[in-house]
Amino acid sequence: MAKKMLKDLNVNEKTVLVRVDFNVPMKDGAITDDNRIRQALPTLEYLIEQDAKIVCFSHLGRVKSEEDKASKSLKPVAEKLAEYLKKDVNFIPETRGEKLEKAIKTLKKGEVLMFENTRFEDIDGKKESKNDADLGAYWASLGDVFVNDAFGTAHRAHASNVGIAKNISESAAGFLLEKEINFIGEAVNNPNRPFIAILGGVKVSDKIGVIKNLLAKADMILIGGGMSYTFLKSQGVEVGTSVVEADKLDLADDLLKNAYGKIVLPLDFKLTKEFSNDAEIRVGDANDIRTDEMGLDVGPKTLEKYQKLLKNARTVVWNGPVGVFEFSNFSQGTIGICQTLANLEEATTIIGGGDSASAAINFGFEDAFSHISTGGGASLEYLEGKELPGVACLDDLS
Ligand code: AMP
């Protein structure tokens, strides 16, 4: 069932509760990547233009104790948001209570208020993360309508999404959530073909559901990263000291048997004797890994083959780096995939959040893809074909 979108709501002069995803990486109190803040701007700018009274909120990391609060405050995020919006953001360092209620009541049209990290409510009984009924109802009572724009938590039923939606008269998806659902949903359910998925990262176990779902929908799945070795070992190939999920060998074998040739494994690797950027490198074929070697990146033959396979693709979904991209000497595979996808002019190219998204952004490819998802876990669950509670809870378009 199609969901209500932001433009289906009348928000003029209404108090609009906006769940954004400002769970940004921070170091020593400074934001190290503000992509999620920038991605939320279209929704917030539209609400400002429409003369709404805007109350935005988000989680930031995990908050388990009072001591966590100092490093998990959203204050620096509110300051960054004010810079981008070029207007004041009234930051209220509370998640409930009189001060917050009063500030919301006195909001004028076009003004923006942001309240403190929703997970401050997790210290005493995980109220936010366990979708405490009273908390959802309380937050809902603070506004007239609800806009969910947080894709990163859409795969979880929390008080700040599902709890609010359940208790408010109208709810809809914000522009970012709409974009995420459209891009990933279209890719999986109605792709232009050939549709090729690239899956990397360490764990096959994290991506079993995705592989199974994509085997039914994609034309090809190119494998890279640490999970390559579990697949290779499941076929009796020597993988040395490379990462392997020993308890997933049968599963990897089953996936390959049921793939009818759709799963493509790397041909060669950059091999080393230790897990270090400075270790000596040997490039070797997949069937030539020595017992004391580990693969930390795909090799040039693999990149060339993947480039050829991707050349005619019309839809590409990528999740998970194809090597240890954090080490400069083992980042070439992941950069090579970025470059290849950046050159596909006619394809819709989607990066499914997480490490591959930060790699693409850090390596300078932010504008080279059709869509870089803001949600790692959420995009994986969506790619698996699962319903996302943070979307399902929103009003249906009648
Ligand atoms: P995931 O969270 O499963 O997407 O995995 C991402 C991580 O996989 C990154 O931190 C990469 O460094 C790591 N990774 C990719 N390739 C390898 C490899 N060959 N060996 C060990 N780790 C890898």
XYZ file of C-alpha atoms and ligand atoms in Angstrom:
421
model
C 0.000 0.000 0.000
C 1.359 3.417 -0.942
C 2.171 5.690 1.956
C 1.388 9.355 2.524
C 4.298 11.573 1.621
C 5.190 14.989 2.995
C 3.478 16.834 0.154
C 0.219 15.013 0.953
C 0.061 16.816 4.302
C -1.166 20.303 5.059
C 1.548 21.527 7.405
C 0.841 25.239 7.260
C 1.113 26.750 10.747
C 0.945 23.257 12.251
C 3.388 21.901 14.813
C 5.195 19.219 12.838
C 7.174 16.525 14.647
C 10.026 15.439 12.393
C 12.001 12.295 13.198
C 15.333 12.858 11.465
C 18.394 10.632 11.493
C 21.152 12.760 12.947
C 23.099 9.783 14.218
C 26.322 11.250 12.853
C 29.852 10.034 13.614
C 31.573 12.266 16.185
C 35.108 12.514 17.502
C 35.999 14.604 20.550
C 32.709 16.482 20.330
C 33.097 17.328 16.631
C 31.024 15.891 13.787
C 33.269 13.945 11.394
C 30.685 13.325 8.654
C 27.579 15.504 8.361
C 26.046 13.696 5.377
C 22.936 12.758 7.353
C 22.352 16.381 8.352
C 22.660 17.571 4.762
C 20.324 14.827 3.557
C 17.613 16.004 5.956
C 17.699 19.600 4.677
C 15.141 19.307 1.845
C 12.403 18.202 4.267
C 13.248 20.851 6.857
C 13.585 23.631 4.261
C 10.235 22.689 2.748
C 8.581 22.795 6.182
C 10.100 26.223 6.828
C 8.791 27.474 3.468
C 5.359 26.095 4.315
C 5.290 28.074 7.562
C 5.216 24.984 9.751
C 6.403 25.052 13.367
C 9.147 22.466 13.295
C 10.173 20.146 16.122
C 12.961 17.822 15.082
C 14.571 15.018 17.035
C 16.877 12.062 16.566
C 18.879 9.450 18.371
C 22.668 9.647 18.549
C 24.588 6.466 19.323
C 23.681 4.299 22.289
C 23.042 5.785 25.710
C 23.340 3.298 28.541
C 24.189 5.443 31.567
C 24.166 9.043 32.839
C 27.890 9.231 31.998
C 27.166 8.597 28.303
C 25.033 11.725 28.121
C 27.841 14.259 27.807
C 29.327 12.672 24.677
C 25.936 11.840 23.159
C 24.277 15.249 23.260
C 22.760 16.545 20.026
C 23.836 20.111 20.807
C 26.710 20.144 18.266
C 24.319 18.709 15.687
C 21.778 21.493 16.350
C 24.569 24.032 15.819
C 25.596 22.417 12.539
C 21.972 22.294 11.415
C 21.567 26.012 12.181
C 24.594 26.721 9.949
C 23.085 24.780 7.058
C 19.592 26.217 7.477
C 21.035 29.695 7.977
C 18.644 30.269 10.833
C 18.386 29.707 14.581
C 17.698 26.231 15.842
C 16.388 26.398 19.378
C 18.070 23.432 21.073
C 16.269 22.161 24.171
C 18.502 19.813 26.169
C 15.573 17.708 27.384
C 13.526 14.837 25.986
C 10.359 15.697 27.957
C 8.982 18.090 30.550
C 7.746 21.609 31.062
C 10.670 23.427 29.476
C 10.305 21.454 26.252
C 6.511 21.741 26.189
C 6.642 25.507 26.737
C 9.260 25.991 24.020
C 7.136 24.013 21.563
C 3.971 25.960 22.449
C 5.681 29.275 21.813
C 7.186 28.239 18.453
C 6.287 30.625 15.671
C 5.698 29.645 12.065
C 8.904 28.825 10.211
C 10.859 28.343 13.455
C 12.889 25.242 14.215
C 13.331 23.556 17.570
C 15.379 20.476 18.244
C 15.212 18.389 21.367
C 17.816 16.146 22.959
C 18.893 12.645 21.933
C 15.837 10.350 22.058
C 18.012 7.596 23.492
C 18.478 9.544 26.713
C 15.164 7.793 27.377
C 16.945 4.431 27.212
C 18.850 4.842 30.481
C 15.838 3.947 32.547
C 14.383 0.869 30.861
C 15.094 1.384 27.147
C 11.887 3.356 26.715
C 12.837 4.723 23.283
C 14.356 1.552 21.830
C 11.652 -0.721 23.186
C 8.882 1.540 21.933
C 7.428 2.302 25.360
C 3.739 3.067 24.812
C 3.603 6.056 27.176
C 6.683 7.672 25.670
C 5.349 7.412 22.104
C 2.005 8.854 23.217
C 3.737 11.670 25.112
C 5.903 12.717 22.167
C 2.879 12.490 19.853
C 1.014 14.889 22.181
C 3.619 17.579 21.477
C 2.619 18.071 17.835
C -0.164 18.076 15.266
C 1.368 15.862 12.568
C 4.322 13.484 12.275
C 6.883 13.272 9.494
C 9.334 10.373 9.551
C 12.489 11.176 7.620
C 14.838 8.783 9.421
C 15.607 5.896 7.112
C 18.544 4.751 9.271
C 16.160 3.584 12.024
C 13.211 2.638 9.828
C 13.996 -1.065 10.340
C 13.336 -0.654 14.077
C 10.072 -0.034 15.924
C 11.001 2.707 18.375
C 8.936 5.202 20.383
C 10.241 8.040 18.186
C 8.847 6.537 14.974
C 6.253 3.784 15.417
C 5.214 5.025 18.883
C 4.469 8.538 17.647
C 2.795 7.456 14.403
C 0.394 5.263 16.375
C -0.738 8.162 18.550
C -1.012 11.093 16.166
C -3.771 12.020 13.759
C -1.632 12.241 10.594
C 1.752 10.909 9.538
C 3.811 10.770 6.366
C 7.266 10.047 4.963
C 9.684 12.953 4.577
C 11.571 13.568 1.324
C 14.636 11.560 2.356
C 12.629 8.549 3.462
C 10.615 8.805 0.248
C 13.811 8.887 -1.817
C 15.264 5.895 0.015
C 12.126 3.785 -0.391
C 11.764 4.745 -4.032
C 15.363 4.067 -5.041
C 15.844 0.817 -3.153
C 12.262 -0.368 -3.670
C 12.399 0.253 -7.443
C 15.803 -1.412 -7.718
C 14.628 -4.547 -5.993
C 11.083 -4.794 -7.282
C 11.142 -3.207 -10.697
C 14.752 -2.863 -11.867
C 15.949 -1.889 -15.276
C 18.002 -4.856 -16.428
C 20.650 -6.105 -16.298
C 20.418 -5.681 -12.522
C 23.729 -6.445 -10.800
C 24.378 -6.488 -7.066
C 27.823 -6.159 -5.535
C 28.149 -7.535 -2.027
C 31.231 -7.201 0.145
C 32.111 -6.793 3.791
C 33.206 -9.463 6.200
C 30.228 -11.549 7.092
C 28.205 -13.811 4.844
C 25.910 -14.291 7.834
C 24.891 -10.599 7.818
C 23.905 -10.808 4.182
C 22.267 -14.222 3.834
C 18.791 -12.735 3.557
C 19.964 -10.191 1.016
C 21.735 -12.798 -1.092
C 18.673 -15.055 -1.067
C 16.317 -12.244 -2.015
C 18.641 -10.866 -4.677
C 19.237 -14.304 -6.183
C 15.568 -14.248 -7.109
C 15.666 -10.698 -8.444
C 19.138 -9.743 -9.668
C 20.812 -11.023 -12.814
C 24.169 -11.368 -11.120
C 25.764 -10.973 -7.689
C 29.438 -10.003 -7.620
C 31.128 -10.943 -4.354
C 34.086 -9.130 -2.795
C 35.631 -8.466 0.597
C 36.044 -10.873 3.469
C 32.995 -12.940 2.600
C 34.738 -14.162 -0.590
C 36.880 -16.553 1.439
C 33.935 -18.289 3.106
C 32.518 -18.938 -0.363
C 35.861 -20.122 -1.746
C 36.604 -22.355 1.221
C 33.149 -23.896 0.935
C 34.312 -25.131 -2.480
C 37.477 -26.666 -1.031
C 39.779 -23.797 -2.094
C 42.774 -23.032 0.189
C 42.291 -19.535 1.645
C 45.240 -19.447 4.087
C 44.611 -17.184 7.073
C 41.936 -15.051 5.361
C 38.759 -14.338 7.346
C 36.354 -17.249 7.154
C 33.070 -17.891 8.917
C 33.687 -21.542 9.689
C 30.094 -22.205 10.688
C 28.731 -20.763 7.435
C 30.565 -23.018 4.972
C 27.576 -25.290 4.349
C 25.360 -22.284 3.892
C 27.809 -20.698 1.425
C 27.932 -23.983 -0.479
C 24.112 -24.125 -0.577
C 23.886 -20.536 -1.794
C 26.329 -21.290 -4.621
C 24.448 -24.475 -5.572
C 21.149 -22.617 -5.755
C 22.577 -19.607 -7.558
C 22.657 -21.173 -11.047
C 25.849 -19.292 -11.786
C 24.541 -15.907 -10.686
C 27.113 -15.575 -7.873
C 30.510 -14.450 -9.199
C 33.588 -14.830 -6.980
C 36.885 -12.891 -7.235
C 39.632 -14.247 -9.496
C 42.608 -12.846 -7.593
C 43.577 -11.042 -4.409
C 46.125 -8.821 -2.753
C 47.697 -11.198 -0.261
C 49.772 -10.504 2.852
C 51.086 -12.363 5.866
C 49.697 -9.976 8.448
C 46.691 -7.722 8.908
C 48.542 -4.459 8.415
C 48.722 -1.658 5.889
C 52.503 -1.959 5.826
C 52.729 -5.696 5.236
C 54.430 -6.905 2.071
C 51.902 -7.561 -0.710
C 51.744 -10.373 -3.234
C 49.056 -10.486 -5.892
C 47.877 -14.061 -6.332
C 45.059 -15.953 -8.019
C 42.173 -17.285 -5.970
C 43.504 -20.851 -6.329
C 47.037 -19.834 -5.352
C 46.633 -18.553 -1.776
C 49.407 -19.924 0.451
C 48.641 -21.318 3.899
C 50.287 -18.364 5.673
C 48.634 -15.665 3.528
C 45.426 -13.679 3.878
C 43.556 -11.723 1.236
C 42.854 -8.115 2.117
C 41.645 -6.777 -1.224
C 40.530 -8.008 -4.630
C 43.237 -8.029 -7.297
C 43.454 -6.400 -10.763
C 42.014 -9.380 -12.695
C 38.926 -9.317 -10.504
C 38.480 -5.592 -10.980
C 38.829 -5.953 -14.745
C 36.296 -8.783 -14.827
C 33.822 -6.917 -12.612
C 34.268 -3.795 -14.742
C 33.366 -5.786 -17.876
C 30.351 -7.391 -16.222
C 29.125 -4.048 -14.937
C 29.552 -2.246 -18.250
C 26.054 -2.998 -19.520
C 24.287 -2.916 -16.176
C 21.221 -0.682 -15.906
C 20.729 -1.085 -12.160
C 23.499 -1.645 -9.617
C 23.111 -2.037 -5.874
C 26.299 -2.171 -3.826
C 26.644 -3.064 -0.158
C 29.936 -3.736 1.588
C 33.532 -2.806 0.657
C 35.479 -5.319 -1.461
C 38.624 -4.994 0.643
C 40.000 -3.504 3.830
C 39.460 -0.003 2.459
C 40.549 1.566 5.765
C 44.152 0.573 4.802
C 45.353 2.728 1.906
C 47.268 -0.203 0.374
C 44.106 -2.298 0.267
C 41.617 0.350 -0.791
C 42.182 0.083 -4.563
C 39.496 -2.568 -5.052
C 36.836 -0.454 -3.343
C 38.007 2.706 -5.139
C 37.990 0.751 -8.427
C 34.358 -0.247 -7.867
C 33.509 3.396 -7.083
C 35.187 4.504 -10.310
C 33.506 1.819 -12.390
C 30.063 2.717 -11.066
C 30.740 6.437 -11.431
C 31.359 5.837 -15.157
C 28.081 4.001 -15.762
C 26.123 6.812 -17.283
C 22.939 4.957 -18.066
C 22.635 2.902 -14.902
C 20.876 3.644 -11.654
C 23.600 3.145 -9.057
C 22.734 2.731 -5.408
C 24.996 2.310 -2.424
C 23.268 0.624 0.452
C 24.636 2.622 3.371
C 27.180 1.540 5.979
C 30.873 1.165 5.183
C 30.556 1.267 1.400
C 28.671 4.560 1.664
C 31.322 6.164 3.875
C 34.058 4.750 1.630
C 32.425 6.245 -1.468
C 31.986 9.623 0.230
C 35.510 9.669 1.694
C 37.076 8.697 -1.636
C 35.349 11.651 -3.310
C 32.498 9.904 -5.123
C 29.624 11.464 -3.208
C 27.973 12.936 -6.306
C 28.809 10.079 -8.646
C 25.972 7.729 -7.689
C 22.238 7.925 -8.213
C 21.710 7.365 -4.510
C 23.829 6.775 -1.417
C 21.599 5.407 1.305
C 21.778 6.892 4.803
C 20.857 3.584 6.424
C 23.147 0.541 6.509
C 20.984 -1.861 8.513
C 17.745 -0.478 7.093
C 18.877 -0.791 3.492
C 20.023 -4.368 4.094
C 16.627 -5.280 5.541
C 14.876 -3.517 2.680
C 17.071 -5.360 0.179
C 16.068 -8.568 1.949
C 12.491 -7.720 1.057
C 11.408 -7.143 4.656
C 8.793 -4.617 5.682
C 10.293 -1.665 7.576
C 8.262 -0.807 10.713
C 9.212 2.884 10.449
C 7.539 2.985 7.031
C 4.682 0.565 7.693
C 3.514 2.717 10.645
C 2.855 5.765 8.448
C -0.584 6.634 7.080
C -1.666 4.874 3.925
C -2.537 7.071 1.002
C -6.274 6.745 0.771
P 30.586 -5.325 6.882
O 30.315 -4.580 8.153
O 30.259 -6.792 6.953
O 30.003 -4.641 5.661
O 32.162 -5.278 6.707
C 32.882 -4.101 6.509
C 34.310 -4.376 6.862
O 34.793 -5.413 6.044
C 35.263 -3.214 6.646
O 35.688 -2.731 7.882
C 36.419 -3.851 5.868
O 37.691 -3.509 6.395
C 36.192 -5.318 6.076
N 36.801 -6.171 5.046
C 36.637 -6.095 3.729
N 37.415 -7.016 3.118
C 38.083 -7.689 4.066
C 39.044 -8.734 4.060
N 39.449 -9.267 2.914
N 39.521 -9.168 5.218
C 39.090 -8.612 6.383
N 38.203 -7.635 6.461
C 37.701 -7.157 5.310
